[in-house]
Short mmCIF file of C-alpha atoms in Angstrom, two decimals:
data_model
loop_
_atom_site.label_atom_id
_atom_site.label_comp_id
_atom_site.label_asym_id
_atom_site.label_seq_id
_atom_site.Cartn_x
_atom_site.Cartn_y
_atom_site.Cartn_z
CA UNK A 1 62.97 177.27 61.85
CA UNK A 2 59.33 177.42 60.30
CA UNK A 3 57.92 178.78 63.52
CA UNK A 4 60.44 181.37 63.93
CA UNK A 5 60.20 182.33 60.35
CA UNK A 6 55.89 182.03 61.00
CA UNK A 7 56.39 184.28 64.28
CA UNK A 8 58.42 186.93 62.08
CA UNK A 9 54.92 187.07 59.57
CA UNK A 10 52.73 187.65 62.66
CA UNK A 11 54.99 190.38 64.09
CA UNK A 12 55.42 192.11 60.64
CA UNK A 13 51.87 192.32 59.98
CA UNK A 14 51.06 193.47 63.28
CA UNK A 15 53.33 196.22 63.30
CA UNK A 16 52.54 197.32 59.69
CA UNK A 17 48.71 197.39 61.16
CA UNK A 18 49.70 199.70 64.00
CA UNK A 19 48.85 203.55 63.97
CA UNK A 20 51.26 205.76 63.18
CA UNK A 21 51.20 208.45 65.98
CA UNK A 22 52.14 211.97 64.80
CA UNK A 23 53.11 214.32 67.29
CA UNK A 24 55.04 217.35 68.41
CA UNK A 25 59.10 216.68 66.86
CA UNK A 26 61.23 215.56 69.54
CA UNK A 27 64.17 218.04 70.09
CA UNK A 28 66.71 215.63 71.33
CA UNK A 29 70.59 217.17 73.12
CA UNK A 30 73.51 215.31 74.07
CA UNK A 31 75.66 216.87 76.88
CA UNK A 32 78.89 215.31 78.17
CA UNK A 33 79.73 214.80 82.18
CA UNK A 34 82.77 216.18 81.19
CA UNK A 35 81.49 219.37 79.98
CA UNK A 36 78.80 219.97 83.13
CA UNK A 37 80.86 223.23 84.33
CA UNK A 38 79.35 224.79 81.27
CA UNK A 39 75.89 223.97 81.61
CA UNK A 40 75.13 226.86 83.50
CA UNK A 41 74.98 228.47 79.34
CA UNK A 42 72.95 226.23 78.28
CA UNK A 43 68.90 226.92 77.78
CA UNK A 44 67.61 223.58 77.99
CA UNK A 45 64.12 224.72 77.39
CA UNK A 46 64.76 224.29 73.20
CA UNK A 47 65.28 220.50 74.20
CA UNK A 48 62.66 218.03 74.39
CA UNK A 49 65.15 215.30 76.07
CA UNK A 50 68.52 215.57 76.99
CA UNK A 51 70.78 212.59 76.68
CA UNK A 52 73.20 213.17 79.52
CA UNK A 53 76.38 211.36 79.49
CA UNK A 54 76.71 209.48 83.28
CA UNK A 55 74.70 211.82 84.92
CA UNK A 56 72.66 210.64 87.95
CA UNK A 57 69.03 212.24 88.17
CA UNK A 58 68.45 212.82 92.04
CA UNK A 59 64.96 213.65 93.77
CA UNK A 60 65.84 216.67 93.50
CA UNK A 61 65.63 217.02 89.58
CA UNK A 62 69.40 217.68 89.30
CA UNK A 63 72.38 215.81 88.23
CA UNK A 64 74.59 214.09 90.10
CA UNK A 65 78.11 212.91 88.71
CA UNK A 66 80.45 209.74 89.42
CA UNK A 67 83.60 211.92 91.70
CA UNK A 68 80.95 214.40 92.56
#
């Protein structure tokens, strides 16, 4: 138990040393497989990441879905 609780000090301190990165704001979307008729509406280009619900990225850069 004392070297778990000793390994928890070392991590805390570490990451309370680390640099805190500022950056551009991430602009995150969620879009639903169910939904991927309607994406064709959608301007994706106000999103920095899309969370896609079961999509599958292909080479291609595209989506794939599960019954597709």
């Amino acid at each position: 138990m004392k070297l778990s609780a000793a390994f928890m000090v070392v991590v805390a301190s570490v990451l309370a040393s680390a640099p805190i990165v500022v950056g551009k704001p991430l602009v995150i979307g969620y879009y639903p497989s169910w939904k991927k008729a309607q994406s064709a509406a959608i301007d994706f280009s106000k999103y920095t990441h899309i969370n896609m619900a079961f999509g599958i990225p292909t080479s291609s850069g595209t989506f794939s879905f599960d019954g597709d």
